[in-house]
Coordinates of C-alpha atoms in Angstrom, one line a residue:
Chain A
M18 CA 31.9 11.7 -4.6
T19 CA 28.5 11.7 -6.4
F20 CA 27.5 9.2 -9.0
Q21 CA 24.1 10.2 -10.1
N22 CA 25.3 12.6 -12.8
N23 CA 27.7 10.2 -14.3
N24 CA 26.5 9.7 -17.8
T25 CA 28.7 6.7 -18.6
K26 CA 27.3 4.9 -15.7
E27 CA 23.7 5.7 -16.6
I28 CA 24.3 4.5 -20.2
S29 CA 25.8 1.3 -19.0
Q30 CA 23.0 0.8 -16.6
E31 CA 20.4 1.2 -19.3
L32 CA 22.3 -1.1 -21.6
E33 CA 22.6 -3.7 -18.9
L34 CA 18.9 -3.5 -18.1
G35 CA 18.0 -3.8 -21.7
K36 CA 14.7 -2.1 -22.8
R37 CA 13.1 -2.3 -19.4
P38 CA 11.0 0.8 -18.7
I39 CA 12.0 3.2 -15.9
A40 CA 9.6 2.6 -13.0
I41 CA 10.7 5.5 -10.9
K42 CA 12.7 8.6 -11.9
V43 CA 13.5 11.0 -9.1
S44 CA 15.1 14.3 -9.8
N45 CA 16.4 17.0 -7.4
L46 CA 14.7 15.9 -4.2
V47 CA 15.3 18.3 -1.4
K48 CA 13.9 18.3 2.1
R49 CA 14.7 20.8 4.9
F50 CA 13.7 20.5 8.6
D51 CA 14.4 24.0 9.9
D52 CA 18.2 24.4 9.4
L53 CA 18.9 20.7 8.7
I54 CA 18.9 19.6 5.0
A55 CA 17.8 16.0 5.4
V56 CA 17.7 15.3 1.7
N57 CA 20.0 17.3 -0.5
D58 CA 19.4 17.3 -4.3
V59 CA 18.9 13.5 -4.6
S60 CA 18.3 12.0 -8.1
F61 CA 18.0 8.4 -9.1
K62 CA 16.3 6.0 -11.5
I63 CA 14.8 2.6 -10.8
F64 CA 14.0 0.2 -13.6
E65 CA 11.0 -2.0 -13.7
G66 CA 11.5 -5.3 -11.9
E67 CA 14.7 -4.1 -10.1
I68 CA 15.4 -4.4 -6.4
V69 CA 17.2 -1.3 -5.3
G70 CA 18.5 -0.9 -1.8
I71 CA 19.2 2.4 -0.1
L72 CA 21.9 2.0 2.5
G73 CA 23.1 4.7 4.9
P74 CA 23.8 5.5 8.5
N75 CA 21.1 6.8 10.8
G76 CA 20.0 10.2 9.7
A77 CA 21.3 9.8 6.2
G78 CA 18.0 10.7 4.7
K79 CA 16.7 7.3 3.6
T80 CA 13.3 7.4 5.2
T81 CA 12.8 11.1 4.3
T82 CA 13.5 10.2 0.7
I83 CA 10.8 7.6 0.9
R84 CA 8.4 10.0 2.5
L85 CA 9.0 12.4 -0.3
L86 CA 8.6 9.7 -2.9
T87 CA 5.3 8.6 -1.4
G88 CA 3.8 12.0 -1.0
I89 CA 3.9 12.2 2.8
F90 CA 6.2 15.2 2.5
K91 CA 5.5 17.9 0.0
L92 CA 8.0 18.3 -2.8
E93 CA 10.0 21.5 -3.3
D94 CA 9.7 23.4 -6.6
K95 CA 12.7 22.0 -8.4
A96 CA 11.9 18.4 -7.5
N97 CA 10.3 16.0 -9.8
I98 CA 9.1 12.4 -9.6
E99 CA 8.0 10.3 -12.6
I100 CA 6.3 6.9 -12.2
F101 CA 6.4 5.0 -15.5
N102 CA 7.3 8.2 -17.3
E103 CA 4.3 10.2 -15.9
D104 CA 4.9 13.2 -13.7
I105 CA 3.3 12.4 -10.3
T106 CA 3.7 15.9 -8.9
K107 CA 0.6 16.9 -10.9
N108 CA -1.8 14.3 -9.4
L109 CA -0.2 12.4 -6.6
S110 CA -3.3 10.7 -5.3
K111 CA -3.8 9.1 -8.8
Y112 CA -0.3 7.6 -8.6
K113 CA -0.5 6.5 -5.0
I114 CA -2.2 3.3 -6.1
N115 CA 1.1 2.3 -7.7
F116 CA 2.8 2.1 -4.4
G117 CA 2.7 -0.5 -1.7
I118 CA 4.5 0.6 1.4
V119 CA 5.9 -1.5 4.2
P120 CA 7.1 0.7 7.1
E121 CA 9.7 -0.1 9.6
V122 CA 7.2 0.2 12.5
S123 CA 3.7 -1.2 12.1
N124 CA 1.2 1.5 11.2
A125 CA -1.8 -0.7 11.0
F126 CA -4.7 0.2 13.3
S127 CA -3.8 -1.5 16.5
D128 CA -7.3 -1.9 17.8
F129 CA -8.5 -3.4 14.6
T130 CA -8.2 -7.1 13.9
V131 CA -5.9 -8.3 11.1
W132 CA -9.1 -8.9 9.0
Q133 CA -10.5 -5.4 9.8
N134 CA -7.3 -3.8 8.8
L135 CA -7.3 -5.6 5.4
R136 CA -11.0 -4.8 4.9
F137 CA -10.4 -1.1 5.6
S138 CA -7.4 -0.9 3.2
G139 CA -9.3 -2.7 0.5
G140 CA -12.3 -0.3 0.9
I141 CA -10.0 2.7 0.7
Y142 CA -8.6 1.5 -2.6
G143 CA -12.2 1.1 -3.9
F144 CA -12.1 -2.7 -4.2
P145 CA -15.4 -4.6 -4.0
K146 CA -15.9 -6.6 -0.8
E147 CA -15.7 -10.0 -2.5
K148 CA -12.4 -9.1 -4.1
V149 CA -10.9 -7.8 -0.9
E150 CA -11.9 -10.9 1.0
K151 CA -10.5 -13.3 -1.7
R152 CA -7.2 -11.4 -2.0
S153 CA -6.9 -10.9 1.8
K154 CA -7.3 -14.7 2.4
K155 CA -4.7 -15.4 -0.3
L156 CA -2.2 -13.0 1.2
L157 CA -2.8 -14.2 4.8
E158 CA -2.1 -17.8 3.7
Q159 CA 1.1 -16.7 1.8
F160 CA 2.4 -14.9 4.9
G161 CA 1.3 -17.5 7.4
L162 CA -1.3 -15.2 9.1
I163 CA -4.5 -17.0 8.3
D164 CA -4.9 -18.4 11.9
K165 CA -4.4 -14.8 13.2
M166 CA -7.0 -13.1 11.0
H167 CA -9.4 -12.4 13.9
S168 CA -6.6 -11.4 16.4
K169 CA -6.3 -7.7 17.4
T170 CA -3.2 -6.2 15.7
K171 CA -1.9 -4.9 19.0
A172 CA -1.7 -8.5 20.2
L173 CA 0.6 -9.6 17.4
S174 CA 4.4 -10.0 17.8
K175 CA 6.6 -7.6 15.8
G176 CA 7.3 -10.3 13.2
L177 CA 3.6 -11.0 12.7
K178 CA 2.9 -7.3 12.5
Q179 CA 5.5 -6.9 9.8
R180 CA 3.8 -9.8 7.9
L181 CA 0.5 -7.9 8.2
N182 CA 2.3 -4.8 6.8
F183 CA 3.3 -6.8 3.8
C184 CA -0.2 -8.1 3.3
L185 CA -1.6 -4.5 3.5
A186 CA 1.0 -3.2 1.1
L187 CA 0.3 -5.9 -1.4
L188 CA -3.5 -5.9 -1.1
H189 CA -4.1 -3.5 -3.9
E190 CA -1.6 -5.2 -6.2
P191 CA 0.8 -2.3 -6.6
S192 CA 3.5 -2.3 -9.2
I193 CA 6.1 -0.7 -6.9
L194 CA 6.9 -1.8 -3.4
I195 CA 8.7 0.5 -1.0
L196 CA 10.1 -1.3 2.0
D197 CA 11.5 0.8 4.9
E198 CA 13.8 -1.5 6.9
P199 CA 11.4 -4.4 6.6
T200 CA 13.4 -6.9 8.5
S201 CA 14.7 -4.7 11.2
G202 CA 14.4 -6.3 14.7
L203 CA 12.8 -9.5 13.3
D204 CA 13.8 -13.1 14.3
P205 CA 15.9 -15.1 11.8
I206 CA 12.9 -17.2 10.7
S207 CA 10.8 -14.1 9.9
V208 CA 13.8 -12.5 8.2
K209 CA 14.2 -15.5 5.9
L210 CA 10.5 -15.6 5.1
M211 CA 10.5 -11.8 4.3
R212 CA 13.6 -12.1 2.1
N213 CA 12.2 -15.1 0.2
R214 CA 8.9 -13.2 -0.3
I215 CA 10.8 -10.1 -1.6
L216 CA 12.7 -12.3 -4.1
Q217 CA 9.4 -13.9 -5.1
L218 CA 7.8 -10.5 -5.6
K219 CA 10.7 -9.5 -7.9
K220 CA 10.0 -12.7 -9.9
E221 CA 6.4 -11.6 -10.2
G222 CA 7.7 -8.3 -11.8
K223 CA 7.4 -5.9 -8.9
T224 CA 9.8 -3.0 -8.7
I225 CA 11.2 -2.8 -5.2
L226 CA 12.9 0.0 -3.3
I227 CA 14.2 -1.1 0.1
T228 CA 16.1 0.8 2.8
T229 CA 18.1 -1.4 5.1
H230 CA 21.0 -1.4 7.6
D231 CA 21.6 -5.1 6.9
M232 CA 24.6 -5.4 4.5
L233 CA 24.0 -9.1 4.0
E234 CA 20.4 -8.4 3.0
A235 CA 21.5 -5.7 0.6
Q236 CA 24.2 -7.9 -0.9
T237 CA 21.9 -10.9 -1.3
I238 CA 18.7 -9.4 -2.6
C239 CA 19.5 -6.1 -4.2
D240 CA 20.3 -5.6 -7.9
R241 CA 21.6 -2.2 -7.2
I242 CA 22.6 -0.2 -4.1
L243 CA 22.4 3.5 -3.4
I244 CA 24.5 4.6 -0.5
M245 CA 23.3 7.8 1.2
N246 CA 25.1 10.0 3.6
R247 CA 24.1 13.4 4.9
G248 CA 21.2 13.6 2.5
K249 CA 23.2 12.8 -0.6
I250 CA 23.7 9.7 -2.7
I251 CA 27.4 8.9 -2.6
A252 CA 27.4 5.6 -4.5
D253 CA 25.0 4.0 -7.0
E254 CA 26.2 0.5 -8.2
D255 CA 25.3 -3.1 -8.2
P256 CA 26.7 -4.9 -5.1
N257 CA 29.5 -6.8 -6.9
T258 CA 30.7 -3.7 -8.8
L259 CA 30.8 -1.8 -5.5
R260 CA 32.9 -4.5 -3.9
E261 CA 35.2 -4.7 -6.9
R262 CA 35.6 -1.0 -7.0
F263 CA 36.6 -0.7 -3.4
K264 CA 38.3 -4.0 -3.1
S265 CA 41.5 -3.7 -1.1
T266 CA 43.0 -6.9 0.2
S267 CA 41.6 -10.4 0.6
T268 CA 42.5 -12.7 3.4
I269 CA 43.5 -16.3 2.5
R270 CA 43.3 -18.9 5.1
F271 CA 44.1 -22.6 4.7
K272 CA 45.3 -25.8 6.4
I273 CA 48.1 -28.2 5.4
D274 CA 47.6 -31.8 6.2
G275 CA 50.6 -33.2 8.0
V276 CA 53.6 -31.3 9.4
L277 CA 55.8 -29.0 7.3
S278 CA 59.5 -29.3 7.4
N279 CA 61.5 -26.2 8.3
N280 CA 62.7 -26.0 4.8
Q281 CA 59.1 -26.0 3.5
K282 CA 58.1 -23.4 6.0
N283 CA 60.9 -21.1 4.9
T284 CA 59.9 -21.5 1.3
L285 CA 56.3 -20.7 2.2
M286 CA 57.4 -17.6 4.0
D287 CA 59.6 -16.6 1.1
I288 CA 56.6 -16.8 -1.2
F289 CA 54.0 -15.1 1.1
D290 CA 56.0 -12.6 3.2
N291 CA 53.1 -11.9 5.7
I292 CA 52.0 -15.4 6.3
K293 CA 51.2 -16.4 9.9
E294 CA 50.2 -19.5 11.7
E295 CA 47.0 -19.3 13.7
D296 CA 45.4 -22.4 15.3
N297 CA 46.8 -24.9 12.8
Y298 CA 45.8 -22.6 9.9
Y299 CA 48.1 -20.5 7.7
V300 CA 46.7 -17.0 7.1
F301 CA 48.0 -14.2 4.8
S302 CA 46.8 -11.1 3.2
S303 CA 46.8 -10.9 -0.6
D304 CA 46.6 -8.0 -3.0
D305 CA 46.2 -10.3 -5.9
D306 CA 44.3 -13.4 -4.7
I307 CA 44.2 -15.2 -8.1
K308 CA 48.0 -15.0 -8.5
D309 CA 48.6 -16.0 -4.8
I310 CA 46.2 -19.0 -5.1
F311 CA 48.0 -20.1 -8.2
M312 CA 51.4 -19.9 -6.3
L313 CA 50.0 -21.8 -3.3
Y314 CA 48.8 -24.5 -5.7
N315 CA 52.3 -24.8 -7.2
F316 CA 53.9 -24.9 -3.8
S317 CA 51.6 -27.7 -2.6
K318 CA 52.2 -29.7 -5.9
E319 CA 56.0 -29.3 -5.8
N320 CA 56.1 -30.4 -2.1
N321 CA 53.5 -33.1 -2.5
L322 CA 51.3 -31.5 0.2
N323 CA 47.5 -31.6 0.6
I324 CA 45.8 -28.3 1.3
S325 CA 42.4 -28.4 3.0
D326 CA 39.8 -26.0 4.4
F327 CA 40.8 -23.3 2.0
K328 CA 39.0 -20.0 2.3
V329 CA 39.4 -16.5 0.7
K330 CA 37.6 -13.7 2.5
E331 CA 36.8 -11.0 0.1
T332 CA 36.0 -7.3 0.8
S333 CA 32.5 -7.3 2.2
L334 CA 29.8 -4.8 1.3
E335 CA 30.0 -3.7 4.9
E336 CA 33.6 -2.8 4.5
V337 CA 32.8 -0.9 1.3
F338 CA 30.0 0.9 3.1
I339 CA 32.2 1.9 6.1
H340 CA 34.9 3.0 3.7
L341 CA 32.6 5.2 1.7
I342 CA 30.8 6.8 4.6
K343 CA 34.1 7.6 6.3
K344 CA 35.6 9.0 3.1
D345 CA 32.5 11.2 2.5
S346 CA 32.2 12.3 6.1
I347 CA 35.9 13.3 6.3
S348 CA 35.7 15.2 3.0
K349 CA 32.8 17.1 4.5
G350 CA 34.5 18.1 7.7
G351 CA 34.9 15.1 10.0
L352 CA 33.0 12.1 11.2
E353 CA 29.9 12.6 13.2
K354 CA 30.0 11.0 16.6
Chain B
M12 CA -15.0 10.1 -8.9
I13 CA -17.3 11.8 -6.4
S14 CA -18.9 8.4 -5.5
D15 CA -15.3 7.1 -4.9
A16 CA -14.6 10.0 -2.6
L17 CA -17.9 9.6 -0.7
N18 CA -17.1 5.9 -0.3
R19 CA -13.7 6.7 1.2
I20 CA -15.2 9.3 3.5
W21 CA -17.8 6.8 4.7
I22 CA -15.1 4.1 5.3
L23 CA -13.0 6.6 7.3
S24 CA -16.1 7.6 9.3
K25 CA -16.9 4.0 10.1
K26 CA -13.3 3.4 11.2
N27 CA -13.4 6.5 13.4
V28 CA -16.6 5.4 15.1
M29 CA -15.3 1.8 15.6
L30 CA -11.9 2.8 17.0
Y31 CA -12.6 5.9 19.1
I32 CA -16.1 5.6 20.5
N33 CA -14.8 3.9 23.7
R34 CA -11.6 5.8 24.2
G35 CA -11.1 7.3 27.6
P36 CA -11.2 11.0 26.7
V37 CA -14.3 10.4 24.6
L38 CA -16.2 8.8 27.4
I39 CA -15.0 11.3 30.1
F40 CA -15.5 14.5 28.1
G41 CA -18.4 13.3 25.9
L42 CA -20.6 11.5 28.4
M43 CA -19.6 11.8 32.0
F44 CA -18.8 15.5 32.0
P45 CA -22.2 16.8 30.7
F46 CA -23.9 14.3 33.0
F47 CA -22.3 15.5 36.2
M48 CA -22.4 19.1 35.0
T49 CA -26.2 18.8 34.6
L50 CA -26.5 17.1 38.0
S51 CA -24.6 19.9 39.8
W52 CA -26.6 22.5 38.0
V53 CA -30.0 21.0 38.6
I54 CA -29.9 19.5 42.1
G55 CA -31.1 21.8 44.8
R56 CA -32.3 24.6 42.5
D57 CA -35.8 25.5 41.4
I58 CA -35.5 25.3 37.7
S59 CA -38.4 24.7 35.3
I60 CA -38.4 21.4 33.5
N61 CA -38.3 23.2 30.1
H62 CA -35.2 25.1 31.1
V63 CA -33.5 21.8 32.3
F64 CA -34.5 20.1 29.0
I65 CA -32.9 23.0 27.0
G66 CA -29.8 22.9 29.1
I67 CA -29.3 19.1 28.9
V68 CA -29.9 18.8 25.2
S69 CA -27.6 21.8 24.4
M70 CA -24.8 20.5 26.6
T71 CA -25.1 16.9 25.5
S72 CA -25.1 17.9 21.9
F73 CA -22.1 20.2 22.3
F74 CA -20.0 18.0 24.6
T75 CA -20.6 14.8 22.6
A76 CA -19.8 16.5 19.3
T77 CA -16.5 17.8 20.6
A78 CA -15.5 14.4 22.1
I79 CA -14.3 12.3 19.1
S80 CA -13.1 14.8 16.7
P81 CA -10.1 16.2 18.7
V82 CA -8.7 12.8 19.6
V83 CA -8.5 11.1 16.2
L84 CA -5.5 12.8 14.7
P85 CA -3.3 12.9 17.8
I86 CA -3.9 9.2 18.4
E87 CA -3.3 8.3 14.7
T88 CA -0.1 10.5 14.7
R89 CA 1.2 8.6 17.7
E90 CA 0.3 5.2 16.3
K91 CA 1.6 6.1 12.8
S92 CA -1.7 5.0 11.3
L93 CA -2.1 8.5 9.9
E94 CA 0.8 7.7 7.6
R95 CA -0.9 4.6 6.4
I96 CA -3.9 6.8 5.4
L97 CA -1.8 9.5 3.8
V98 CA 0.1 7.0 1.5
S99 CA -3.2 5.7 0.2
P100 CA -5.2 7.8 -2.3
I101 CA -7.0 9.9 0.3
S102 CA -7.1 13.7 0.4
L103 CA -6.8 15.8 3.5
N104 CA -10.4 16.9 3.0
E105 CA -11.6 13.3 3.0
I106 CA -9.7 12.6 6.2
L107 CA -11.2 15.7 7.9
L108 CA -14.7 14.9 6.7
G109 CA -14.4 11.3 7.9
I110 CA -13.7 12.7 11.4
V111 CA -16.5 15.2 11.2
I112 CA -19.1 12.7 10.1
A113 CA -18.0 10.1 12.8
S114 CA -18.2 12.8 15.5
T115 CA -21.5 14.2 14.3
L116 CA -23.1 10.7 14.2
Y117 CA -21.9 10.0 17.7
S118 CA -23.3 13.3 18.9
L119 CA -26.6 12.8 17.1
V120 CA -27.2 9.3 18.5
I121 CA -26.3 10.2 22.1
T122 CA -28.3 13.5 22.0
S123 CA -31.3 11.8 20.4
I124 CA -31.3 9.1 23.1
I125 CA -31.1 11.7 25.9
T126 CA -33.8 13.9 24.2
I127 CA -36.2 10.9 23.8
I128 CA -35.7 9.7 27.3
F129 CA -36.3 13.2 28.7
F130 CA -39.2 13.7 26.4
L131 CA -40.9 10.5 27.6
M132 CA -40.1 10.9 31.3
F133 CA -41.1 14.6 31.7
S134 CA -43.7 15.0 29.0
I135 CA -42.1 18.0 27.3
V136 CA -44.6 19.9 25.2
F137 CA -43.6 21.5 21.9
I138 CA -45.4 24.5 20.5
S139 CA -46.0 22.6 17.2
L140 CA -45.0 19.5 15.4
T141 CA -42.8 21.6 13.1
T142 CA -40.7 22.7 16.1
I143 CA -39.8 19.0 16.8
F144 CA -38.1 18.9 13.3
L145 CA -36.6 22.3 13.9
M146 CA -35.2 21.1 17.2
F147 CA -33.7 18.1 15.4
F148 CA -32.3 20.4 12.7
G149 CA -30.7 22.6 15.4
I150 CA -29.2 19.5 17.1
C151 CA -27.8 18.4 13.7
L152 CA -26.2 21.8 13.2
M153 CA -24.7 21.8 16.7
S154 CA -23.3 18.3 16.2
I155 CA -21.6 19.4 13.0
L156 CA -20.4 22.6 14.6
G157 CA -19.0 20.9 17.6
S158 CA -17.2 18.3 15.5
L159 CA -15.7 21.0 13.4
L160 CA -14.5 22.8 16.5
G161 CA -12.8 19.6 17.6
V162 CA -11.2 19.2 14.2
L163 CA -10.0 22.8 14.3
V164 CA -8.3 22.3 17.7
A165 CA -6.8 19.1 16.5
A166 CA -4.8 21.1 14.0
N167 CA -2.3 21.5 16.8
P168 CA 0.4 19.1 15.5
T169 CA 0.7 17.0 18.6
D170 CA 0.5 13.3 19.2
R171 CA -0.8 13.7 22.7
T172 CA -4.6 13.7 23.3
S173 CA -4.1 15.6 26.6
D174 CA -2.6 18.6 24.7
V175 CA -5.7 18.8 22.5
M176 CA -8.2 18.1 25.2
L177 CA -6.7 20.9 27.3
I178 CA -7.2 23.4 24.6
I179 CA -10.7 22.3 23.7
N180 CA -11.8 22.4 27.3
L181 CA -10.3 25.9 27.6
I182 CA -12.6 26.9 24.7
K183 CA -15.7 24.8 25.6
F184 CA -16.3 25.9 29.2
P185 CA -16.2 29.7 28.6
L186 CA -18.5 29.1 25.5
L187 CA -20.9 27.2 27.8
F188 CA -20.9 29.7 30.6
I189 CA -21.7 32.7 28.4
S190 CA -24.3 30.9 26.4
G191 CA -27.4 31.6 28.3
I192 CA -28.0 28.0 29.3
F193 CA -27.7 28.6 33.0
I194 CA -29.2 32.1 32.9
P195 CA -31.7 33.0 30.2
L196 CA -30.4 35.7 27.8
Q197 CA -33.2 38.1 28.9
N198 CA -31.8 38.1 32.4
L199 CA -28.2 38.6 31.5
P200 CA -26.5 41.9 32.1
S201 CA -25.7 43.8 28.9
N202 CA -21.9 43.1 28.9
L203 CA -22.5 39.4 29.3
L204 CA -25.3 39.5 26.8
F205 CA -22.9 41.0 24.3
L206 CA -20.3 38.2 25.1
S207 CA -23.0 35.5 24.6
F208 CA -23.3 36.4 20.9
F209 CA -19.8 34.9 20.5
S210 CA -20.9 31.5 21.7
P211 CA -22.6 29.1 19.2
I212 CA -24.4 27.3 22.1
T213 CA -26.3 30.6 22.7
F214 CA -28.1 30.1 19.4
L215 CA -28.9 26.4 19.9
A216 CA -30.3 27.1 23.4
D217 CA -32.3 30.0 21.9
L218 CA -33.6 27.8 19.1
L219 CA -34.6 25.1 21.6
R220 CA -36.4 27.7 23.7
F221 CA -38.4 28.7 20.6
C222 CA -39.3 25.0 20.1
V223 CA -40.3 24.3 23.7
D224 CA -42.0 27.4 25.0
G225 CA -41.6 30.2 22.5
S226 CA -39.5 32.2 25.0
N227 CA -36.7 32.8 22.4
F228 CA -34.5 36.0 22.4
F229 CA -33.7 36.0 18.7
M230 CA -35.8 35.0 15.8
Y231 CA -35.3 31.2 15.1
Q232 CA -34.1 32.1 11.6
V233 CA -31.3 34.2 13.2
D234 CA -30.3 31.2 15.3
I235 CA -30.1 28.9 12.3
I236 CA -28.1 31.5 10.2
M237 CA -25.7 32.0 13.1
L238 CA -25.1 28.3 13.6
T239 CA -24.6 27.8 9.9
M240 CA -22.1 30.7 9.8
W241 CA -20.2 29.1 12.6
I242 CA -20.1 25.9 10.7
V243 CA -18.7 27.6 7.5
V244 CA -16.1 29.6 9.5
L245 CA -14.9 26.5 11.4
F246 CA -14.8 24.4 8.3
I247 CA -12.7 26.9 6.4
L248 CA -10.4 27.7 9.3
G249 CA -10.0 23.9 10.1
Y250 CA -9.1 23.0 6.6
F251 CA -6.5 25.7 6.1
L252 CA -4.9 25.2 9.5
H253 CA -4.6 21.4 8.9
K254 CA -3.2 22.0 5.5
K255 CA -0.6 24.2 7.2
T256 CA 0.2 22.0 10.1
M257 CA 0.1 18.6 8.5
P258 CA 3.7 18.7 7.3
K259 CA 4.8 19.8 10.7
R260 CA 2.8 17.0 12.3
L261 CA 4.6 14.5 10.1
A262 CA 8.0 16.0 10.6
E263 CA 7.4 16.0 14.3
T264 CA 6.6 12.3 14.1
K265 CA 9.9 11.7 12.4
K266 CA 11.7 13.5 15.1
M267 CA 9.9 11.6 17.8
K268 CA 10.7 8.3 16.0
K269 CA 14.4 9.2 16.0
K270 CA 14.4 10.0 19.8

């Protein structure tokens, strides 16, 4: 199943996003490593100010797509990348200043201090020393690194290194941020800080492309999700639409204050045929949760019962992801181990 | 535009000097090796001071020039910092020139210190004042040449410095032994003399001989032309090899990351 050529979806996306310009337009990306096709004819668009997440299992082609986008890998003939409607294949170095890249693993110079790394990056982008120093201090304060500015990068923890990567990526004020699994392996406090910063950057108008394995992260911060498998995009939707599209059954769980009579229990079982009792809770699966909630409400009202601790567990993005990957893998000849 | 490029090259050079000057392979193969090599050559032999001076300056210049340039790219591939550089607006040429300049400066400083110390300790006499400048020019050419040789060998898309150091040592030692440093070209048998024309050190040693005692084999103009030709050839070869192997270097990094 491929979505990128679905005209209806593209039109609706553009309508939804109003007159926002297209920040990144990628067409026909292909990358081969010997016999392996790591990225297979990938095309997508990202609008200005959007946060788009690329999800996919290991080896799906996420990082390779990013490497193609940022010029680390050479583009094949048919491929084309436009940044704000300008073809970057003609002068990639001119457009590299549009990108701020946060890698999964720190790639700052480990024997340089935090400050030296920032000075080096600022110099490379041609900023005057005073501007680099002013901006570096601002970023170090924002990311809580100001007291580590004279520490060697190799002495920093993974979380602090990742904060430094954000500072380095933002130093030259790029309009597009590319984040390759930015919260992978970080402690919950660092993860929260990073997610808040990403949302703040969106508010500041940055366009953000993020690859992640974390479904919660994708669900909470992304405006749109591209799911990749075996080098292809197999879904391109906003998280809620994706969940709605692949919604199967919800699980409804509730508690009834007091003890039910046998008669009431029988009535309840007649209404919800798969209802079970688990640790003082009643649990049942529902194909139509709105209708079932309404019926439960009527039941409690008629029997003068008080329902408490009521929960509906909806299809999660993780379930959608697993469903799509399985479906795509089976259609292409079985699941990989 | 050109000034921006020059600025970037200078920043890259400074980074290379700051980060790699005290790395193990640079200290071992750049300083310790020529020092012990000279000691083992000189001690117990009746060699004229001019001959020793020529040998020490040639070896120091060549060994120090080939010390930094081969290690930069393997280390930066392993530490992923090469990717940081590649995603910024820097061209391959600028990266390579940054390495060559750092390596050349390192070689020039060390060789100049050794030359001055030797000059003051043993009162080396030059045939004219002009030849002092000519000697410095020759050392500059050898520093650039050695740096380019290191860059060329570093085109091997590996992230292990030992791989590159092995190759460069396999090239360096034969070049040194056939160069006429240990035995003057006039005394070499004809087959070895022919081989010595394929070593760039031959031409530096010959140029230094002209400067110190005028016992040169070729005309000094020939020495300069040959050193310059080596520089041009190594630069072109290095650039095209790196252009060819860079995608493989990055693809290999990705494979290693997956492992």
